[in-house]
Coordinates of C-alpha atoms in Angstrom, one line a residue:
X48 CA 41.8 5.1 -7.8
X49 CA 40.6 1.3 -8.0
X50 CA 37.7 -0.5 -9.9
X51 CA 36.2 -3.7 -9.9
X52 CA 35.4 -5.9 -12.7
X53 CA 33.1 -8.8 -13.9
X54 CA 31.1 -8.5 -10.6
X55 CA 27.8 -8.9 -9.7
X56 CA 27.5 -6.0 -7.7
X57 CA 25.1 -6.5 -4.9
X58 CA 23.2 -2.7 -4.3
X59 CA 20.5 -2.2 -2.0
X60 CA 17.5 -2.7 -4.2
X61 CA 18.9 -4.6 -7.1
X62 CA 22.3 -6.4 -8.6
X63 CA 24.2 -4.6 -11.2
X64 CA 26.2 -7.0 -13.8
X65 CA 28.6 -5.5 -16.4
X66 CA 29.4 -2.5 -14.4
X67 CA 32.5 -1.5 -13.4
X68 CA 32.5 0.1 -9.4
X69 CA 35.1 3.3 -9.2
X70 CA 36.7 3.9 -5.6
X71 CA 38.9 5.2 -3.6
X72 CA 38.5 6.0 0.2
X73 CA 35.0 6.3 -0.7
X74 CA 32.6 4.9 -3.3
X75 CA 33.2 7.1 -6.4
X76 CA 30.7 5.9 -9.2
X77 CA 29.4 2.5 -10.7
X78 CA 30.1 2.6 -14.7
X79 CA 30.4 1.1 -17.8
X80 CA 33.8 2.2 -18.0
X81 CA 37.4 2.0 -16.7
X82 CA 38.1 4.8 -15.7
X83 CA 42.0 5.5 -17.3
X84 CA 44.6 4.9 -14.8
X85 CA 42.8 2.6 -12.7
X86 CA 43.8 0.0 -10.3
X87 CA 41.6 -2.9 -11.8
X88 CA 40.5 -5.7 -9.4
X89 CA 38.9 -9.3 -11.3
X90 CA 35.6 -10.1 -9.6
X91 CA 35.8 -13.1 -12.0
X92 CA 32.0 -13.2 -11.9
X93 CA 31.7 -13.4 -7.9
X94 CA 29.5 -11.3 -6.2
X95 CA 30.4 -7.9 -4.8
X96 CA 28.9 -6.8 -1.8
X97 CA 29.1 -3.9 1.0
X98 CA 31.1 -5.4 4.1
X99 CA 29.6 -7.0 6.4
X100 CA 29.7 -5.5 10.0
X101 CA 29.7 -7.7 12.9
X102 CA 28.1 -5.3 16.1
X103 CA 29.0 -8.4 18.8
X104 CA 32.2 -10.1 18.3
X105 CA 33.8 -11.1 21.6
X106 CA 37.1 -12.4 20.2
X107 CA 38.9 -15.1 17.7
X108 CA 41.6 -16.4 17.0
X109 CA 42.6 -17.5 21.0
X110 CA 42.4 -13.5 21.4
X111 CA 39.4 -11.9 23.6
X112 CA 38.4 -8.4 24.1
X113 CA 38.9 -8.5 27.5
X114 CA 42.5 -9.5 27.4
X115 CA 42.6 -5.6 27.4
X116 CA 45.6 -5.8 25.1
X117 CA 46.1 -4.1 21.4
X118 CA 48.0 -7.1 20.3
X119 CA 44.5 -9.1 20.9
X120 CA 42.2 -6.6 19.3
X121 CA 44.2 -6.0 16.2
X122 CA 44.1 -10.3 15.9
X123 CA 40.4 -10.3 16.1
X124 CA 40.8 -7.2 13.6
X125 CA 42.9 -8.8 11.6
X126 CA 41.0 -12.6 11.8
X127 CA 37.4 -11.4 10.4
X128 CA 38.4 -9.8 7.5
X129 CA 39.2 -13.3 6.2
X130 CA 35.1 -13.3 6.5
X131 CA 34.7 -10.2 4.8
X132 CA 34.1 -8.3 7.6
X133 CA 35.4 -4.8 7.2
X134 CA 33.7 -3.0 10.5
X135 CA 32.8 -4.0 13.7
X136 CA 32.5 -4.1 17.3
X137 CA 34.6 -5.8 20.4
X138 CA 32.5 -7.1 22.4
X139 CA 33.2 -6.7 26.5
X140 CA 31.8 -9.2 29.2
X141 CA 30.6 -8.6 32.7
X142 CA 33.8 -8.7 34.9
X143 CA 35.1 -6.3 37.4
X144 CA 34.9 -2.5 36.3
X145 CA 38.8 -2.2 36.3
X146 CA 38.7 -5.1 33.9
X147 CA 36.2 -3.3 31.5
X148 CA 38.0 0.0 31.8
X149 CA 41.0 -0.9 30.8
X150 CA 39.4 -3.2 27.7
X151 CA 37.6 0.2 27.0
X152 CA 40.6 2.1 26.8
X153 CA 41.9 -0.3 24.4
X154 CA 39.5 -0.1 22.0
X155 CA 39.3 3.8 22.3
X156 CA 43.0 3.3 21.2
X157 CA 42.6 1.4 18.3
X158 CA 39.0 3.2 16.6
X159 CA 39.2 3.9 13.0
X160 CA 40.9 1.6 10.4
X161 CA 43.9 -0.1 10.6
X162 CA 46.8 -1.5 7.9
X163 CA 44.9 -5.3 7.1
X164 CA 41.8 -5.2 9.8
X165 CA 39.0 -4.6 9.9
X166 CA 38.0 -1.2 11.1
X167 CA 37.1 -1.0 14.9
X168 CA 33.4 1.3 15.3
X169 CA 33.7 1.1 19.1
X170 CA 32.7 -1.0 21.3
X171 CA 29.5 -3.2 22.6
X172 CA 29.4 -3.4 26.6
X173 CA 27.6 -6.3 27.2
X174 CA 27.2 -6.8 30.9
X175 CA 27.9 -5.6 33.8
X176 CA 24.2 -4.5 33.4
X177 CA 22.3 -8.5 33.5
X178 CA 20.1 -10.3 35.3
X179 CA 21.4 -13.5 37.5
X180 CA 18.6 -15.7 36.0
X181 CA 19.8 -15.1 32.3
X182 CA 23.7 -15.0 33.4
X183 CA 24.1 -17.1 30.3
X184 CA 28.1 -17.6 30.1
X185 CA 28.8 -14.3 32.5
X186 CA 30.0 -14.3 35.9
X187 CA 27.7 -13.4 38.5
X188 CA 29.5 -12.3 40.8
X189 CA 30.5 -9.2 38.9
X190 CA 26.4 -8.1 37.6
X191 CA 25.7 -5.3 38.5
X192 CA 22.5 -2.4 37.8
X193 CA 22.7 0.0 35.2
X194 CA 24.4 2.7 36.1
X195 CA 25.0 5.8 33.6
X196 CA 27.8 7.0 35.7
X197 CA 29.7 3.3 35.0
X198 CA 29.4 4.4 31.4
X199 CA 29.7 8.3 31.2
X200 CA 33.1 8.2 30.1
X201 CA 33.1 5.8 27.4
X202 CA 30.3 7.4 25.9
X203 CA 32.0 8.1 22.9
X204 CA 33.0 4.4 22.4
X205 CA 30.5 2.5 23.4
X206 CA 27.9 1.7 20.5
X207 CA 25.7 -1.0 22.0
X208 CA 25.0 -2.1 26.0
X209 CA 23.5 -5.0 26.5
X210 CA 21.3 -4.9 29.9
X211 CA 18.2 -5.8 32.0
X212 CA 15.9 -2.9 31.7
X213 CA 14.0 -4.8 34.9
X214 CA 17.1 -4.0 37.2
X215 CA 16.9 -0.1 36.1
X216 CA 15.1 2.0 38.6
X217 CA 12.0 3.9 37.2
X218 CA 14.2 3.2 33.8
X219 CA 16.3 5.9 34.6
X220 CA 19.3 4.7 33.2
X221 CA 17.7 4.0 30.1
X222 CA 16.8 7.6 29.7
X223 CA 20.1 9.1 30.4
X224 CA 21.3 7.3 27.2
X225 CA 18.8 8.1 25.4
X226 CA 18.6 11.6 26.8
X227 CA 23.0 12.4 26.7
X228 CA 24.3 9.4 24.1
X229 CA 23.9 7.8 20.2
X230 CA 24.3 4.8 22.5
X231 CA 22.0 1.8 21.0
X232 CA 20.3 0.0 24.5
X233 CA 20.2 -3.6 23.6
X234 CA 18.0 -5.7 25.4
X235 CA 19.4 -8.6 26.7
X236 CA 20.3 -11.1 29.3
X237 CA 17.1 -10.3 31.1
X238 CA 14.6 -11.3 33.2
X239 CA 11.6 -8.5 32.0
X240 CA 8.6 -9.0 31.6
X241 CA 6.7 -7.8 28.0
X242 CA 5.8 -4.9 29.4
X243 CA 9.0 -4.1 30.8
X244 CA 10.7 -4.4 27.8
X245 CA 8.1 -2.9 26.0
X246 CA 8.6 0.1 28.2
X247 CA 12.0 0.2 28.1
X248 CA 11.5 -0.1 23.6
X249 CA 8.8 2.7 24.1
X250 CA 11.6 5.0 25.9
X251 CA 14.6 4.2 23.5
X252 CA 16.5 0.8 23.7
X253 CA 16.5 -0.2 20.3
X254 CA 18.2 -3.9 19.7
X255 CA 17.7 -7.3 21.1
X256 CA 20.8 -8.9 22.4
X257 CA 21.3 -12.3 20.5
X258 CA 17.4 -12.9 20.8
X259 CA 15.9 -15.8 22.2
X260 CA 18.8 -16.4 23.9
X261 CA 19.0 -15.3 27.4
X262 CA 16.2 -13.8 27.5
X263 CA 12.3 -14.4 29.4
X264 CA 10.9 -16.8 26.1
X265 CA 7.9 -16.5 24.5
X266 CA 4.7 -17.6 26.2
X267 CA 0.8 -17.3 25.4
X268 CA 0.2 -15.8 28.6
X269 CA 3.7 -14.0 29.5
X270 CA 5.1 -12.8 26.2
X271 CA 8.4 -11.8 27.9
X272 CA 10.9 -10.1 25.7
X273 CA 11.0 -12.6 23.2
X274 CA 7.3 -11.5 22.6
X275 CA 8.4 -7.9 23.1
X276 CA 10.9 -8.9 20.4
X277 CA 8.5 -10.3 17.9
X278 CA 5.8 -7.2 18.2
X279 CA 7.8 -4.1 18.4
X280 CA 10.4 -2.1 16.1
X281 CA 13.5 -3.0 17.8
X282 CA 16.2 -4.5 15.7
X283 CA 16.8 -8.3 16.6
X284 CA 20.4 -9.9 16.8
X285 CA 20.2 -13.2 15.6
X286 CA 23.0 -16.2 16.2
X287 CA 22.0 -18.5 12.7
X288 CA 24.8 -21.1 13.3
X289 CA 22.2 -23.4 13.9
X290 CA 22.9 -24.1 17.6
X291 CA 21.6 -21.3 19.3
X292 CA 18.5 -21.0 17.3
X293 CA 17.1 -24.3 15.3
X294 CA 17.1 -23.6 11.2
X295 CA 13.5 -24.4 11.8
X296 CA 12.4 -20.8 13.3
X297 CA 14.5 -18.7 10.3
X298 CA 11.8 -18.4 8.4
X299 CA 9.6 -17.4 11.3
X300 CA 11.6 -15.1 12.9
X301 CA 11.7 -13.5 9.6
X302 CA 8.5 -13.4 8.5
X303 CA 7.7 -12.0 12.1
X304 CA 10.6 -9.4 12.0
X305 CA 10.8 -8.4 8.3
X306 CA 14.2 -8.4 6.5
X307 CA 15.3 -4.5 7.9
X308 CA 14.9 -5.4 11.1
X309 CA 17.0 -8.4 11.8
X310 CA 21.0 -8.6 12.2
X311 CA 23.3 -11.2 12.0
X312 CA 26.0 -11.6 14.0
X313 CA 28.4 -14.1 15.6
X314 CA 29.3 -13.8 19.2
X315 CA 32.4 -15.4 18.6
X316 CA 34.5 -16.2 21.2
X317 CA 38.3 -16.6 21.4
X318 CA 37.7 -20.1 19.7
X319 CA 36.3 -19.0 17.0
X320 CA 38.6 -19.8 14.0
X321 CA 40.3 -22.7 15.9
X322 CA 40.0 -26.4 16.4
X323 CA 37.9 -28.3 19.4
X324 CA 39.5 -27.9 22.7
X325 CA 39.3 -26.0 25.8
X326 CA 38.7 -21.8 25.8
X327 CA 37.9 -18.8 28.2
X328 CA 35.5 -16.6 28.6
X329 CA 35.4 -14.0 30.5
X330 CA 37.8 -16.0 33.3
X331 CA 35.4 -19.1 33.1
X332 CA 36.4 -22.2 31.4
X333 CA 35.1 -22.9 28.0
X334 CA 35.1 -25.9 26.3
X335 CA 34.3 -26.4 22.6
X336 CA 33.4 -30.0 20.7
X337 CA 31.4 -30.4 17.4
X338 CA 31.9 -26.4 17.0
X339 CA 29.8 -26.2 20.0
X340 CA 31.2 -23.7 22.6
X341 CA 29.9 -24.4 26.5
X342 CA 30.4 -24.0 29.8
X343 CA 30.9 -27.0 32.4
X344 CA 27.5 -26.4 33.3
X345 CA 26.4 -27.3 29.5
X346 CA 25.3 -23.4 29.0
X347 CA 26.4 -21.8 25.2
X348 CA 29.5 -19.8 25.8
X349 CA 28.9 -17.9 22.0
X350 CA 29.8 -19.1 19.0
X351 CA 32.6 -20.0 17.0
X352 CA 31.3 -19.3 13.4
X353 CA 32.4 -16.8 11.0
X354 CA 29.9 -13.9 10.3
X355 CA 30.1 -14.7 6.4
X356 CA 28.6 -18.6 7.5
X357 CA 25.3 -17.0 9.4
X358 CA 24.8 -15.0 6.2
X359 CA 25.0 -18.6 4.1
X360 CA 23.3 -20.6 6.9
X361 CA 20.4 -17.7 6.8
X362 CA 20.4 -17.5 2.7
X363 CA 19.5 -21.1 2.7
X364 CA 17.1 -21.5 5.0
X365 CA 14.7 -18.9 4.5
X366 CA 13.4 -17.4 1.2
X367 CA 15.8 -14.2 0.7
X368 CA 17.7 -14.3 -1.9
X369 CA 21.8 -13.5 -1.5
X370 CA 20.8 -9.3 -2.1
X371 CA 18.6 -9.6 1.0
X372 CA 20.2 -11.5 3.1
X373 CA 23.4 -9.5 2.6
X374 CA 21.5 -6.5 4.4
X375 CA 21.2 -8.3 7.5
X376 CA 25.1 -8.5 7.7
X377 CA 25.5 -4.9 6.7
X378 CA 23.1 -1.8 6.0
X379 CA 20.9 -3.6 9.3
X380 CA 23.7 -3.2 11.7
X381 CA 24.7 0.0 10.4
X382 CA 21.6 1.4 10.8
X383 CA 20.9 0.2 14.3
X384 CA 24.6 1.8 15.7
X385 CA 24.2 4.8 13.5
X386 CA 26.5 4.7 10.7
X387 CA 24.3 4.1 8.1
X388 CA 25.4 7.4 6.4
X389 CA 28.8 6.7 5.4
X390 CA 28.4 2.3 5.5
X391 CA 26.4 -0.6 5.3
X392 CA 25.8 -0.4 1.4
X393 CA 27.8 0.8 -2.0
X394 CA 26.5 3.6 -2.7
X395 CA 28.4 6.8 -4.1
X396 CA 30.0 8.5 -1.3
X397 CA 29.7 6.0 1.3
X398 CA 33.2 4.5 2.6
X399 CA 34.3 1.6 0.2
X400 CA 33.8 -0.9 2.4
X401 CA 33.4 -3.8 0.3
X402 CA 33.6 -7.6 0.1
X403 CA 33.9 -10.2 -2.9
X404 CA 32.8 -13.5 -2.2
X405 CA 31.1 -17.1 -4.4
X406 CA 27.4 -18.3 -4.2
X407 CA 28.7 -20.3 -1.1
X408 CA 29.7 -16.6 1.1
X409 CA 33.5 -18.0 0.6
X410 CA 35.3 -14.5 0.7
X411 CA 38.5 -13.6 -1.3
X412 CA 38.8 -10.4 -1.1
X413 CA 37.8 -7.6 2.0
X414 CA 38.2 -3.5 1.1
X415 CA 38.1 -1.4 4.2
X416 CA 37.8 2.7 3.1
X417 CA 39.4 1.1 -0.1
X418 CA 42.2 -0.5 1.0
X419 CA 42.4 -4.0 1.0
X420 CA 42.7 -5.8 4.3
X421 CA 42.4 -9.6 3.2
X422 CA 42.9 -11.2 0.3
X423 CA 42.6 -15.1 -0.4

């Protein structure tokens, strides 16, 4: 058994001081007491706060998901828990099926937690399933429509698709998931119109795929998805590093969205924890200058910012305070893959998934099912 001290434990609805957190593999009980015999771990007045989960994390660390290798997956595993990051989700790109398949298989390999990474969920498939228009930093020439036979035997480990619901056919792909998975359809990289994407919301898909980016924008007259986005229930992935969406809109996306319906994540790429220089994605060249990560035709190729920065860059520039904006790195995404029961907040017999971090988001310390997998 382990407890932590001099915290400021961050729950859903309020922060706890002078309490002492009990735990094993799972959250045991918040006291006044510790309990005899107990591991004691010095919070030293920092905040303590459920893990955050990152649901679209292509790689870091000069490792990718589709290297299709456990050595890469277990350094990305092994890289965000330095961000308190204690769950989350590699992130595939659209390439040739084989490619995919065989980056599926690794992550199928590697579910569940792991000896100092963070524990792998499953897997986001974003792509094949795009439209040309909104490529974005994918390769065309492997796009492809949704298919539920492409998918049928992943099932199981895939958590999120990204895809065009305008390239599925009478939406019958989209109601095969629904219908046959706990799959969360993501819109994204697409050219729909409102009411496409509002059909496709009305018949399941759930999530927005990094919104505003790649994506039909926001008009008076042709809302697009963006508008589809902003009016319906669908949980909205949100890039704050302040290049793929101006600090400006925070606020607006919030007060829009409301603060259970928005997720933070980082669609880091292989650069992301490294210096300027030149990257791939998904077998295109990448380069990255000023922590900006394109393309050589100037298009965003993700990011290369740490989840636990989005949460600071969101804290301070909207009105949440830290126990708010802490949900949209944690219970949000939890909820919107499903695992909200056992993660996403510390709560009594939820995993102890936990992170201890300053008033800046600096982590220095990451507890995955109570085991800790980074500490500074």
């Amino acid at each position: 058994m382990k407890c932590i001290v001099n915290g400021k434990i961050i729950l859903e609805n309020k922060i706890l001081e002078d309490k002492v957190l009990v735990f094993d593999e799972k959250i045991v009980d918040i006291s006044n007491n510790v309990p005899e015999g107990c591991e004691i771990i010095d919070a030293k007045g920092q905040f303590v706060s459920p893990g955050f989960i990152d649901i679209h994390i292509h790689g870091n660390m000069g490792k990718d998901t589709m290297d299709a290798a456990e050595e890469s997956v277990t350094t990305i595993a092994k890289s965000v828990a330095r961000y308190g990051v204690t769950s989350f989700l590699p992130t595939t790109m659209t390439m040739d099926k084989e490619s995919i398949y065989n980056s599926l298989d690794v992550v199928e390999r590697l579910m569940g937690s792991g000896e100092g990474r963070a524990e792998i969920l499953g897997a986001h498939l974003e792509g094949p399933f795009i439209h040309q228009k909104y490529k974005g930093a994918q390769n065309e020439e492997f796009i492809a429509n949704p298919s539920y036979e492409f998918i049928k035997k992943y099932k199981d480990v895939i958590k999120v698709i990204t895809y065009a619901p305008e390239n599925d056919e009478n939406y019958e792909f989209t109601k095969e998931v629904v219908r046959n998975t706990d799959i969360a359809l993501s819109i994204g990289h697409s050219k729909s119109t409102y009411k496409q994407a509002m059909d496709a919301i009305n018949l399941g898909a759930r999530n927005i795929t990094h919104m505003f980016n790649g994506m039909t924008p926001l008009n008076h007259r042709n809302p697009g998805v963006v508008g589809a986005a902003l009016t319906s229930n669908a949980y909205c992935e949100i890039i704050a590093d302040t290049i793929h969406i101006t600090t400006d809109l925070f606020q607006f996306i919030l007060d829009n969205k409301g603060e259970d319906k928005i997720i933070l994540i980082t669609d880091s790429i292989e650069a992301g924890g490294l210096e300027d220089g030149e990257y791939s994605l998904g077998g295109q060249k990448v380069i990255v200058k000023d922590s900006q990560a394109r393309l050589e035709s100037g298009s965003l190729a993700g990011s290369v910012m740490p989840l636990n920065k989005m949460v600071y860059n969101f804290l301070n520039n909207t009105d949440l305070d830290v126990r708010k904006v802490v949900k949209l790195a944690s219970l949000n995404p939890a909820k919107s893959i499903g695992v909200d029961k056992t993660k996403g907040s510390i709560e009594i017999g939820k995993d102890a998934d936990i992170a201890i971090f300053d008033e800046n988001i600096n982590c220095c310390m990451t507890i995955n099912k109570g085991n800790v997998i980074f500490k500074k």
